[in-house]
Coordinates of N, CA and C in Angstrom, one line a residue:
Chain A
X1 N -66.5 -49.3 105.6 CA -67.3 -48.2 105.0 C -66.5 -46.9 105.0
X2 N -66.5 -46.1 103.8 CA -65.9 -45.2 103.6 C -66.1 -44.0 104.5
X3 N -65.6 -43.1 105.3 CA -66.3 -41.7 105.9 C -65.3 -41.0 105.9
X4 N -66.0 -39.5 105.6 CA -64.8 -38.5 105.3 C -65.1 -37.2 106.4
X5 N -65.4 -36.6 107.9 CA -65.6 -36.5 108.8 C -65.0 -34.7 109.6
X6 N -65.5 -33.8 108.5 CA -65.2 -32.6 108.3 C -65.0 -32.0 109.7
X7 N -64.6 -31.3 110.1 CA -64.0 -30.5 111.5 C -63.7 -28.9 111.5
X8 N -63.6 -28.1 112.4 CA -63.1 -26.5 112.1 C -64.0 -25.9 112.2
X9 N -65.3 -25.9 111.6 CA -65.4 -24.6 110.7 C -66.3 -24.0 111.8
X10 N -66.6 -22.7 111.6 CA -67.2 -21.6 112.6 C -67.1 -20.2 111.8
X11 N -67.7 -19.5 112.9 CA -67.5 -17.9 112.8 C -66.4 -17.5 112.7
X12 N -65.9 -16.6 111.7 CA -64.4 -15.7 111.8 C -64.6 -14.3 111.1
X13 N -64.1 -13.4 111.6 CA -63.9 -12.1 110.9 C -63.2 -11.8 109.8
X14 N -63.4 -11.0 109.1 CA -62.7 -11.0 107.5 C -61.0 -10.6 108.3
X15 N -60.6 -11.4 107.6 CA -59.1 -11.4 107.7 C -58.3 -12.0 108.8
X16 N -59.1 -12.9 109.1 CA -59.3 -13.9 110.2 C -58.1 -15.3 109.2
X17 N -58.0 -16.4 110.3 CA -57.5 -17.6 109.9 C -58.7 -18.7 110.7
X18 N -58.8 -19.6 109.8 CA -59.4 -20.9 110.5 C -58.7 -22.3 109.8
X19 N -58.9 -23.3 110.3 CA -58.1 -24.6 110.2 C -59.0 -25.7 110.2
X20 N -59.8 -26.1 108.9 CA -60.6 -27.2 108.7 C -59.7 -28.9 108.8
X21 N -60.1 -29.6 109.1 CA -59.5 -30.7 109.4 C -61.1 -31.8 108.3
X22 N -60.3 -32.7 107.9 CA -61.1 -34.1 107.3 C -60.5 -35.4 108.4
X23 N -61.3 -35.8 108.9 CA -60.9 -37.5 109.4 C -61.3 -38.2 108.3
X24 N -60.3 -39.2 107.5 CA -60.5 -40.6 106.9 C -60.1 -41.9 107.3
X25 N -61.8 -42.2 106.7 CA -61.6 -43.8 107.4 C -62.3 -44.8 106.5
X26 N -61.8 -45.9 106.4 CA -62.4 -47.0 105.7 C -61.7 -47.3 104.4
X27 N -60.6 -47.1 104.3 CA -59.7 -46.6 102.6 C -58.8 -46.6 103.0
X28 N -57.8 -46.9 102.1 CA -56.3 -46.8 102.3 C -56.2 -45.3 102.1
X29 N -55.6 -44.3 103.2 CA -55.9 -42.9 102.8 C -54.5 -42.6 101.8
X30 N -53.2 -43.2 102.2 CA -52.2 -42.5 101.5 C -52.3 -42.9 100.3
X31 N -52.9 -44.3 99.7 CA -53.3 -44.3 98.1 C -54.4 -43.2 97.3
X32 N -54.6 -42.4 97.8 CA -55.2 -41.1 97.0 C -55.6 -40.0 97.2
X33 N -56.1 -39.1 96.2 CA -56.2 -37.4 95.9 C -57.0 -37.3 97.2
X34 N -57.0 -35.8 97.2 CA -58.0 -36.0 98.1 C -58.3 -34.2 97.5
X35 N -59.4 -33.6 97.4 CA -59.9 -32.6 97.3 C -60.8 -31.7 98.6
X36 N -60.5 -30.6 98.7 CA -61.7 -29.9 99.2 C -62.6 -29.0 98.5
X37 N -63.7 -29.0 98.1 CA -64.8 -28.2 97.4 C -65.7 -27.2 98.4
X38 N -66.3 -26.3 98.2 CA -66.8 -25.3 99.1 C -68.2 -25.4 97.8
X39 N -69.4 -24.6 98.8 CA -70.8 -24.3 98.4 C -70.8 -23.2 99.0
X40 N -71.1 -21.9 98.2 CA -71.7 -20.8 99.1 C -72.9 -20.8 99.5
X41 N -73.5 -20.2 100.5 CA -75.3 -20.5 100.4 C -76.1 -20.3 99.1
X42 N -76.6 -21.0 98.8 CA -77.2 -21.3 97.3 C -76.4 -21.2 96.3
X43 N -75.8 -21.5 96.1 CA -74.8 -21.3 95.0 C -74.4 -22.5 94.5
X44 N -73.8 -22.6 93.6 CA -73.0 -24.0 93.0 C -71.9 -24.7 93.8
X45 N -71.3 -25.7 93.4 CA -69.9 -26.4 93.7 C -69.1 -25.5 93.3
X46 N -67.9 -25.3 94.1 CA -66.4 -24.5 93.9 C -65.2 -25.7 94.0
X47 N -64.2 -26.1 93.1 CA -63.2 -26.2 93.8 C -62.7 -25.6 94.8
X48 N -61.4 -25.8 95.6 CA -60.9 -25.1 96.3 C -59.3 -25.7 96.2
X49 N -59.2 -26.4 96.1 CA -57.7 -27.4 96.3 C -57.8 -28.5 96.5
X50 N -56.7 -29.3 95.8 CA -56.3 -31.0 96.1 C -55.5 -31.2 96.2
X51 N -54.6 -32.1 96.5 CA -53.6 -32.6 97.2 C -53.6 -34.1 96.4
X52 N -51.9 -34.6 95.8 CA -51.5 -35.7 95.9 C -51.8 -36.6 97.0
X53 N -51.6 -38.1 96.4 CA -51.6 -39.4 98.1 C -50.1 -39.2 99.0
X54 N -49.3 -38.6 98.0 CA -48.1 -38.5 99.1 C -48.1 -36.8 99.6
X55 N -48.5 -36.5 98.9 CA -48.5 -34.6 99.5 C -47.6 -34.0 99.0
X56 N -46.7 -34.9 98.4 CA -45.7 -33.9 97.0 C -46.5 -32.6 96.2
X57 N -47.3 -32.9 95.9 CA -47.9 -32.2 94.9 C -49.4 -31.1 95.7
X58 N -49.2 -29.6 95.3 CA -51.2 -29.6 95.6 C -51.7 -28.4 94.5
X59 N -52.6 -28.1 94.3 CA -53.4 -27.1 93.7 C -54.1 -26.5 94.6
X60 N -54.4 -25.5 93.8 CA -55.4 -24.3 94.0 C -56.2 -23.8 93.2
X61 N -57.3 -23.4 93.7 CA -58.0 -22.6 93.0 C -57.5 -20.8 92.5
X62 N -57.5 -19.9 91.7 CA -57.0 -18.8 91.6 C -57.8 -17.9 93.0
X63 N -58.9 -18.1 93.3 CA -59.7 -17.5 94.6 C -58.8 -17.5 95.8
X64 N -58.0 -18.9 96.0 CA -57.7 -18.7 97.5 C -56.0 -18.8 97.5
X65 N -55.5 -18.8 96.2 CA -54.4 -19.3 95.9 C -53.6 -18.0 96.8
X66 N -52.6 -18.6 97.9 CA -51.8 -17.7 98.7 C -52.1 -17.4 100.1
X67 N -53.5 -18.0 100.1 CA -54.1 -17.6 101.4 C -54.2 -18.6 102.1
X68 N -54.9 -20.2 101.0 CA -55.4 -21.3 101.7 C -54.0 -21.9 101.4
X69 N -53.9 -23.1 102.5 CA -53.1 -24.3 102.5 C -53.8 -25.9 102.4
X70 N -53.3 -26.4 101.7 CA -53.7 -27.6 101.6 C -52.8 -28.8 102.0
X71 N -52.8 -29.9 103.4 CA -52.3 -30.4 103.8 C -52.1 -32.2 104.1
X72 N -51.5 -32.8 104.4 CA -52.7 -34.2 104.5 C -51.3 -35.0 105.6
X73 N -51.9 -35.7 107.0 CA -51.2 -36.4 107.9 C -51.1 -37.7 107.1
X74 N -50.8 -38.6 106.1 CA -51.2 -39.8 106.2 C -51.0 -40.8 107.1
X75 N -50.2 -40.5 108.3 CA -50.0 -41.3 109.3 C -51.0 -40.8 110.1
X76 N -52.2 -39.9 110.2 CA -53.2 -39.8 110.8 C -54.3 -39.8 110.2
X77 N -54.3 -40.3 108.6 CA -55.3 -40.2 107.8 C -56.5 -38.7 107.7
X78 N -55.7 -37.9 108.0 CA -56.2 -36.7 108.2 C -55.8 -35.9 106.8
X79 N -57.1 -34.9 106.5 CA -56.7 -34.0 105.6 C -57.1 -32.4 106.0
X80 N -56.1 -31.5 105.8 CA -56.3 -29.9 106.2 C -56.4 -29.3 105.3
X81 N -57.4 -28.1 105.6 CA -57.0 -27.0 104.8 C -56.5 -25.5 105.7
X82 N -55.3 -25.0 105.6 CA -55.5 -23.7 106.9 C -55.9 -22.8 105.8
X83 N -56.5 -22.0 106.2 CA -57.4 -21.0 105.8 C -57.0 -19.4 105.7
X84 N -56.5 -18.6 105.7 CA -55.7 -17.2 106.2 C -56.6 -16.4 105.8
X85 N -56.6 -14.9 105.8 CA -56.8 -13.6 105.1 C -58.2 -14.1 104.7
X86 N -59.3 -14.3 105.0 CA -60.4 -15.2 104.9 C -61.4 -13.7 104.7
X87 N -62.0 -14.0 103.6 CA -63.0 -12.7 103.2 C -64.6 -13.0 103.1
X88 N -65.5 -12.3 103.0 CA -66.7 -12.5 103.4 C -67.1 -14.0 101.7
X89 N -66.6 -13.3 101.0 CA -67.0 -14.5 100.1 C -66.0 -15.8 100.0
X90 N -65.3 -16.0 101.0 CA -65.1 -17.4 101.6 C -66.3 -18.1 102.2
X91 N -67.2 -17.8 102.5 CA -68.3 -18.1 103.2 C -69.2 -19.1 102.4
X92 N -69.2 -20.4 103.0 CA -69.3 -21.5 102.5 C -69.1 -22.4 103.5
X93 N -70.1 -24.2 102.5 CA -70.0 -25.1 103.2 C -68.7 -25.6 102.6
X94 N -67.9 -26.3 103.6 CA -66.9 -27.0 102.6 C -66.6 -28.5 102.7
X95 N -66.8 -29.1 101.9 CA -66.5 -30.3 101.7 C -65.3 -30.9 101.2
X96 N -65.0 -32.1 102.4 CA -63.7 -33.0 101.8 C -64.0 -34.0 100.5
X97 N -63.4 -34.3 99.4 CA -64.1 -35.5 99.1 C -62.6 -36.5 98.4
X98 N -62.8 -37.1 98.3 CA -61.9 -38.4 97.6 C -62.2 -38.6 96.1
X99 N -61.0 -38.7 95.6 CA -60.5 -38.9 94.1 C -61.2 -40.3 94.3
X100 N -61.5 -40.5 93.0 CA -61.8 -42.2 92.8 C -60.4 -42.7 92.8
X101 N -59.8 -42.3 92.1 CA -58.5 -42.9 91.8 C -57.8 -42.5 90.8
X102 N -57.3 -43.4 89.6 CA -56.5 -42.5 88.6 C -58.0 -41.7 87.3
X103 N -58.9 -42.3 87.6 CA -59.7 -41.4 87.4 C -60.4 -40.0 88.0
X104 N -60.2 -39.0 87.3 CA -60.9 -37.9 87.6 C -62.8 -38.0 88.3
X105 N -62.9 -37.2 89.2 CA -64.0 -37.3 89.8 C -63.9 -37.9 91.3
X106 N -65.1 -37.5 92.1 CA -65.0 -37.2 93.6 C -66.1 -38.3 94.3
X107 N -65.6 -39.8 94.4 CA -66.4 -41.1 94.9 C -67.1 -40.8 96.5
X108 N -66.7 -40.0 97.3 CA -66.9 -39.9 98.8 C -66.0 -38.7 99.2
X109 N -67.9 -38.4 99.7 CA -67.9 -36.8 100.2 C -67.8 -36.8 101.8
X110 N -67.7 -35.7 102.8 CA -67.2 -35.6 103.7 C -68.9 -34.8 103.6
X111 N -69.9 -34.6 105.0 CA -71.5 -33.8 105.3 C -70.9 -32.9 105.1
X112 N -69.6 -32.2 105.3 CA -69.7 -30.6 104.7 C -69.5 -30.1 106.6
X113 N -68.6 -28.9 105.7 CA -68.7 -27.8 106.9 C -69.2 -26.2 107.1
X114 N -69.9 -25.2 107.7 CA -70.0 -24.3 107.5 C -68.9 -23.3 108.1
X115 N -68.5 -22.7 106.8 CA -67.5 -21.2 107.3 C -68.2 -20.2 107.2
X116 N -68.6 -19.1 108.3 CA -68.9 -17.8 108.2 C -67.6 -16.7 108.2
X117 N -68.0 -16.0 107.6 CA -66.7 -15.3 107.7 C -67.3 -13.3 107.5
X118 N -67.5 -13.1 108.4 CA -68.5 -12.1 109.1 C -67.8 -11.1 109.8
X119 N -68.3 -10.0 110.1 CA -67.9 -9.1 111.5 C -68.6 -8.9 112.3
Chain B
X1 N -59.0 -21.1 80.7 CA -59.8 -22.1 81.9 C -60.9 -22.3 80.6
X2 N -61.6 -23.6 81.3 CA -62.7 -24.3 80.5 C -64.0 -23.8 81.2
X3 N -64.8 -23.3 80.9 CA -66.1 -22.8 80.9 C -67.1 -23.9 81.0
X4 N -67.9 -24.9 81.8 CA -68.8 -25.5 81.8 C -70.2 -24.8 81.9
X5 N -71.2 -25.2 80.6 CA -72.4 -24.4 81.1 C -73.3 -25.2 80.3
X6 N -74.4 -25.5 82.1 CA -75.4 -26.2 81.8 C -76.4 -26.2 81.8
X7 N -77.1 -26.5 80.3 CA -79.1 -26.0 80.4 C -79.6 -27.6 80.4
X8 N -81.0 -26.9 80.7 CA -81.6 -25.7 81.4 C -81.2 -25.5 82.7
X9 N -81.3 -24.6 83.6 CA -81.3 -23.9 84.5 C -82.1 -25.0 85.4
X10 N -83.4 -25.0 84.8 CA -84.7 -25.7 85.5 C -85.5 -26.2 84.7
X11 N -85.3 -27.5 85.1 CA -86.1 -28.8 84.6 C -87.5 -29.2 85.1
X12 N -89.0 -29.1 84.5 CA -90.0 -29.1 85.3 C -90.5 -30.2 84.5
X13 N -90.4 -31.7 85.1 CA -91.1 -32.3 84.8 C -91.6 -33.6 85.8
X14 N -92.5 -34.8 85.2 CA -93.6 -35.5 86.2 C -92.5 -36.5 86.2
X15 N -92.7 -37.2 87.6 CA -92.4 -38.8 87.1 C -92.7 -39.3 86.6
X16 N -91.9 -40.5 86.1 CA -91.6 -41.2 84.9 C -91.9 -40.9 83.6
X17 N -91.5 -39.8 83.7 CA -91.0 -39.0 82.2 C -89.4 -39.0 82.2
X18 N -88.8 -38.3 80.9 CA -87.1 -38.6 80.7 C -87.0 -37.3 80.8
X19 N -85.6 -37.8 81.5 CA -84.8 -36.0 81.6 C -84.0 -35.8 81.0
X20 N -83.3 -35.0 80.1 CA -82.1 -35.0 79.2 C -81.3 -33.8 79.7
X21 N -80.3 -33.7 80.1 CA -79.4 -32.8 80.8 C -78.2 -32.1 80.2
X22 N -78.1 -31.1 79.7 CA -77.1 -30.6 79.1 C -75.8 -30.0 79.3
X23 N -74.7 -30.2 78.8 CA -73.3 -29.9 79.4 C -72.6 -29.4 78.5
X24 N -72.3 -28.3 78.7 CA -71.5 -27.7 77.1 C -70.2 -26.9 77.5
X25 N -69.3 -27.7 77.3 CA -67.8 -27.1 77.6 C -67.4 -25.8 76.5
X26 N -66.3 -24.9 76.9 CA -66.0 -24.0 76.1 C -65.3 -24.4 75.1
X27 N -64.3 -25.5 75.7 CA -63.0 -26.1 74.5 C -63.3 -27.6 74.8
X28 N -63.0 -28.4 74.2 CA -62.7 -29.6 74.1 C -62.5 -30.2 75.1
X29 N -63.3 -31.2 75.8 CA -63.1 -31.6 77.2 C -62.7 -33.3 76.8
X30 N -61.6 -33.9 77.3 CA -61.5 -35.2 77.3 C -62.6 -36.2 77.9
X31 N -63.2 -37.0 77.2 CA -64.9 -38.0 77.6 C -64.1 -38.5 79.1
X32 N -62.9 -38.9 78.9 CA -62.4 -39.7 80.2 C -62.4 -38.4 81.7
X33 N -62.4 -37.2 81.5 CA -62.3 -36.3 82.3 C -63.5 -35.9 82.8
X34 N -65.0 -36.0 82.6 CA -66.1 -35.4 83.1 C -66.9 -36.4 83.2
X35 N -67.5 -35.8 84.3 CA -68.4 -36.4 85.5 C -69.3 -35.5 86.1
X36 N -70.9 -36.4 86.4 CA -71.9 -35.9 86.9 C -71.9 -36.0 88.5
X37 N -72.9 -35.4 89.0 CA -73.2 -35.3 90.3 C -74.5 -34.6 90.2
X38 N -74.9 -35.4 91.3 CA -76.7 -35.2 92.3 C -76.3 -34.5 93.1
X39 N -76.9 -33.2 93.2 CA -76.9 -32.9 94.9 C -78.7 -33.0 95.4
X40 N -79.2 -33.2 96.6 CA -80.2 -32.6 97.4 C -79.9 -32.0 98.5
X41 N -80.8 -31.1 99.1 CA -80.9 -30.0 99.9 C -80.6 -30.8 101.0
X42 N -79.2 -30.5 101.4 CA -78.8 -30.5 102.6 C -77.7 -31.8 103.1
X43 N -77.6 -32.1 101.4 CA -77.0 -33.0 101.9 C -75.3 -33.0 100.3
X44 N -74.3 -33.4 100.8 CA -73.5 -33.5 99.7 C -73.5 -34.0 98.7
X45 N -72.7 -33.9 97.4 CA -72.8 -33.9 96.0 C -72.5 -36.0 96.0
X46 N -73.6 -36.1 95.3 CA -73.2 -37.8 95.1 C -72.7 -38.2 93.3
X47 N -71.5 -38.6 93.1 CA -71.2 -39.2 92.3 C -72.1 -40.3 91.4
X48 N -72.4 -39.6 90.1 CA -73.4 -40.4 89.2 C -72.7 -41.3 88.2
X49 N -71.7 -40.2 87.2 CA -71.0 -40.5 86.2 C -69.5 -40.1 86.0
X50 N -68.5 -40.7 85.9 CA -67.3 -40.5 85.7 C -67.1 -40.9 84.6
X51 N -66.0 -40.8 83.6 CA -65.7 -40.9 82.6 C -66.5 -40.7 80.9
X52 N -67.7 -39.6 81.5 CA -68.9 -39.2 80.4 C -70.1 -40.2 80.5
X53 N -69.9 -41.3 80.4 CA -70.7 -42.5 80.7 C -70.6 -43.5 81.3
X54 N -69.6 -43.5 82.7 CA -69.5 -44.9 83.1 C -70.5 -44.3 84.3
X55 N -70.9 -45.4 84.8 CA -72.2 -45.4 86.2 C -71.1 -45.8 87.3
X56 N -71.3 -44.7 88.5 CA -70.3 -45.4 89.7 C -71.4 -46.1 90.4
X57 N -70.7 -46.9 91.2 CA -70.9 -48.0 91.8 C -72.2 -47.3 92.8
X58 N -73.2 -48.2 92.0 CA -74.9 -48.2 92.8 C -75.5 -47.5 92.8
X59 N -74.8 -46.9 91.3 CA -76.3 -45.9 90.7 C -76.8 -46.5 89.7
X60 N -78.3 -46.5 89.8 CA -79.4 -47.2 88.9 C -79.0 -46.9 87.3
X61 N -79.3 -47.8 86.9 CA -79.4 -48.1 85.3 C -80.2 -46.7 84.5
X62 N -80.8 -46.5 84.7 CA -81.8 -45.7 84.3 C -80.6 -43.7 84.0
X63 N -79.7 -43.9 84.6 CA -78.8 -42.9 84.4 C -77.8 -43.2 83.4
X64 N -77.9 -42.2 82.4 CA -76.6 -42.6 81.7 C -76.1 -41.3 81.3
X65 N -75.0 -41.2 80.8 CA -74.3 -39.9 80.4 C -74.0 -40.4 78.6
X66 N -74.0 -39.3 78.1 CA -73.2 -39.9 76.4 C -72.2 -38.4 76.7
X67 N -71.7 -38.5 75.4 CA -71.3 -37.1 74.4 C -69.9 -37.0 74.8
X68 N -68.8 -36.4 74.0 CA -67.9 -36.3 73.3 C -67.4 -34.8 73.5
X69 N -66.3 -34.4 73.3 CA -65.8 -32.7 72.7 C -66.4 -32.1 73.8
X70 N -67.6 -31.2 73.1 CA -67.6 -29.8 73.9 C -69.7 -30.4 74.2
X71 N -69.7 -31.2 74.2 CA -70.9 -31.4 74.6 C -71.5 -32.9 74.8
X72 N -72.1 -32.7 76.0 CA -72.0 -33.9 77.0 C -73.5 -33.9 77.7
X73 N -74.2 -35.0 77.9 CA -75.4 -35.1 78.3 C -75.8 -35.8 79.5
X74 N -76.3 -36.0 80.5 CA -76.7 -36.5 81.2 C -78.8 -37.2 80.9
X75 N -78.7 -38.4 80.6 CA -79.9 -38.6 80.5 C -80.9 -39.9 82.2
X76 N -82.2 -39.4 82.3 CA -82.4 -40.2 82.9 C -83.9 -40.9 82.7
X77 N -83.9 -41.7 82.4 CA -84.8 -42.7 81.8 C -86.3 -42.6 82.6
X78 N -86.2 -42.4 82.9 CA -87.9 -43.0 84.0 C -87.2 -42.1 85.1
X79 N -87.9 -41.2 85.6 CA -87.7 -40.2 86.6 C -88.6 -40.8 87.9
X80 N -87.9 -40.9 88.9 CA -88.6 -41.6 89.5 C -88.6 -40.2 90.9
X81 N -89.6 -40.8 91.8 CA -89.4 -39.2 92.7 C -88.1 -38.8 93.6
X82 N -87.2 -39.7 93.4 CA -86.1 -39.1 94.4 C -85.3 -38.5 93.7
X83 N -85.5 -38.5 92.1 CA -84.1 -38.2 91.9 C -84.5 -36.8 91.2
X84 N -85.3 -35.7 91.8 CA -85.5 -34.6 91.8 C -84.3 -33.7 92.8
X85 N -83.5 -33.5 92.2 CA -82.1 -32.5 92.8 C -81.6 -31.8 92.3
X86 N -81.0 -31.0 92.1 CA -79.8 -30.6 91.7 C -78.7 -31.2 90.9
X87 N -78.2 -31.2 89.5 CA -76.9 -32.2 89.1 C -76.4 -31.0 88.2
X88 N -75.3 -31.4 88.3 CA -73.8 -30.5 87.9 C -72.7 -31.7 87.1
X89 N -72.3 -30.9 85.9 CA -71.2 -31.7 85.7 C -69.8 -30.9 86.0
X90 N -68.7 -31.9 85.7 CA -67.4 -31.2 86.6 C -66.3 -32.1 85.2
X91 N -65.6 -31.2 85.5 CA -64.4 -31.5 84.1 C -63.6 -31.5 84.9
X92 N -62.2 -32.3 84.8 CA -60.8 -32.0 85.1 C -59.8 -31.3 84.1
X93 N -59.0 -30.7 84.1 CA -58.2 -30.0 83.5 C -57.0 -30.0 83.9
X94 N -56.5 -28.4 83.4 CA -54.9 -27.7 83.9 C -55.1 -26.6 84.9
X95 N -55.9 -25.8 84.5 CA -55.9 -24.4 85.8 C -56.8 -24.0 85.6
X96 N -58.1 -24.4 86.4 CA -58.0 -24.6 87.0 C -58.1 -26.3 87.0
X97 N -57.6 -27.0 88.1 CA -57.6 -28.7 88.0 C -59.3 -29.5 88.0
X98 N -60.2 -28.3 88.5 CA -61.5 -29.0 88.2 C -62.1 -27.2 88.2
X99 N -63.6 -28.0 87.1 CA -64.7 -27.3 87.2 C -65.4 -27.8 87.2
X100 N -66.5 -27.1 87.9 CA -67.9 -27.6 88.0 C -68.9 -26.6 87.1
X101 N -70.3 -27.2 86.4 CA -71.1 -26.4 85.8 C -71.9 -26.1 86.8
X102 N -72.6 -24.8 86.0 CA -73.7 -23.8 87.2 C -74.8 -25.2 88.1
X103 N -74.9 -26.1 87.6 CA -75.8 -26.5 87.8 C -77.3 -26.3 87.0
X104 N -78.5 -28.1 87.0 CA -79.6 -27.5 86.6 C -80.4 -28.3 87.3
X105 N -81.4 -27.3 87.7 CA -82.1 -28.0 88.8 C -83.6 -28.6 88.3
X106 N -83.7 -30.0 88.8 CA -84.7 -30.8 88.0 C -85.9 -31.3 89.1
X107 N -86.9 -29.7 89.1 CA -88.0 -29.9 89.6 C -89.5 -30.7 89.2
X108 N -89.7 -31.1 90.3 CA -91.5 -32.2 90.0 C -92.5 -31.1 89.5
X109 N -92.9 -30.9 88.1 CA -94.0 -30.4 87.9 C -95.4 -30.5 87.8

């Protein structure tokens, strides 16, 4: 069974850093993408960044581009995002999810984490 | 960047009635690049349709996606009570690598 097993998130002050962590399990993790998406309270899906199976490659969204990092252990089946210069509309749930494959689209979501980002 | 925008906003209808869902890209979106999603309250976004119309694995028949270019549909046959949520479609691209539409929310009236 697939699980994607979100980690990190909490309270931080604007211009703060925090370090979201994904556990994967049930999948070969180094055969694929792996994305994180954020929800603000009531709001829609956001990208945020993805990441290649080998970690050569990552994207960004223009929002966090310079601030966030996008990381991935495959020898721990782990996926990160570190977070920096973090502003009140960072504030969101964020979710890991998995590429299906060489198809576009996101098979297995991670319950999501909450980031406040507050004073 | 590609602009996804989806009506209605809010969908008020009974079960087992049909729901038709609309997705309208700014430029030309590849059928093989977009894909639907369910959300309900409180819980993460569930993969319906990849590739415009293919069904991922162990979503009911009764969902189907069509459409082409810059407009793309989500239909659902017989509405049954659970599948009152939230659905969004999401394109892949160049920059940004994905978008998601506003969302339209498909309330039991």
């Amino acid at each position: 069974e697939v699980q994607l097993l979100e980690s990190g998130g909490g309270l931080v002050q604007p211009g703060g850093s925090l370090r979201l962590s994904c556990a994967a399990s049930g999948f070969t993790f180094n055969n694929y993408a792996m994305s994180w998406v954020r929800q603000a309270p009531g709001k829609g899906l956001e990208w945020v960044s993805a990441i290649t199976p080998s970690g050569y490659s990552t994207y960004y969204a223009d929002s966090v581009k310079g601030r966030f990092t996008i990381s991935r252990d495959n020898s721990k089946n782990t996926l990160s995002l570190q977070m920096n210069s973090l502003r009140a509309e960072d504030t969101a749930v964020y979710y890991c999810a998995k590429k299906v494959g060489v198809i576009p689209g996101f098979d297995y979501w991670g319950q999501g984490i909450l980031v406040t980002v507050s004073s | 960047e590609i602009v996804l925008t989806q009506s209605p906003g809010t969908l008020s209808l009974s079960p087992g009635e049909r729901a038709t869902l609309s997705c309208r890209a700014s430029q030309s979106v590849s059928s093989s690049y977009l894909a639907w999603y369910q959300q309900k309250p409180g819980q993460a976004p569930r993969l319906l349709i990849y590739g415009a119309s293919n069904r991922a694995a162990g979503i009911p028949d009764r969902f189907s996606g069509s459409g082409s270019g810059t407009d793309f549909t989500l239909t659902i046959s017989r509405l049954e009570p659970e599948d009152f949520a939230v659905y969004y479609c999401q394109q892949y691209g160049s920059s940004p690598l994905y978008t998601f539409g506003q969302g339209t929310k498909l309330e039991i009236k």
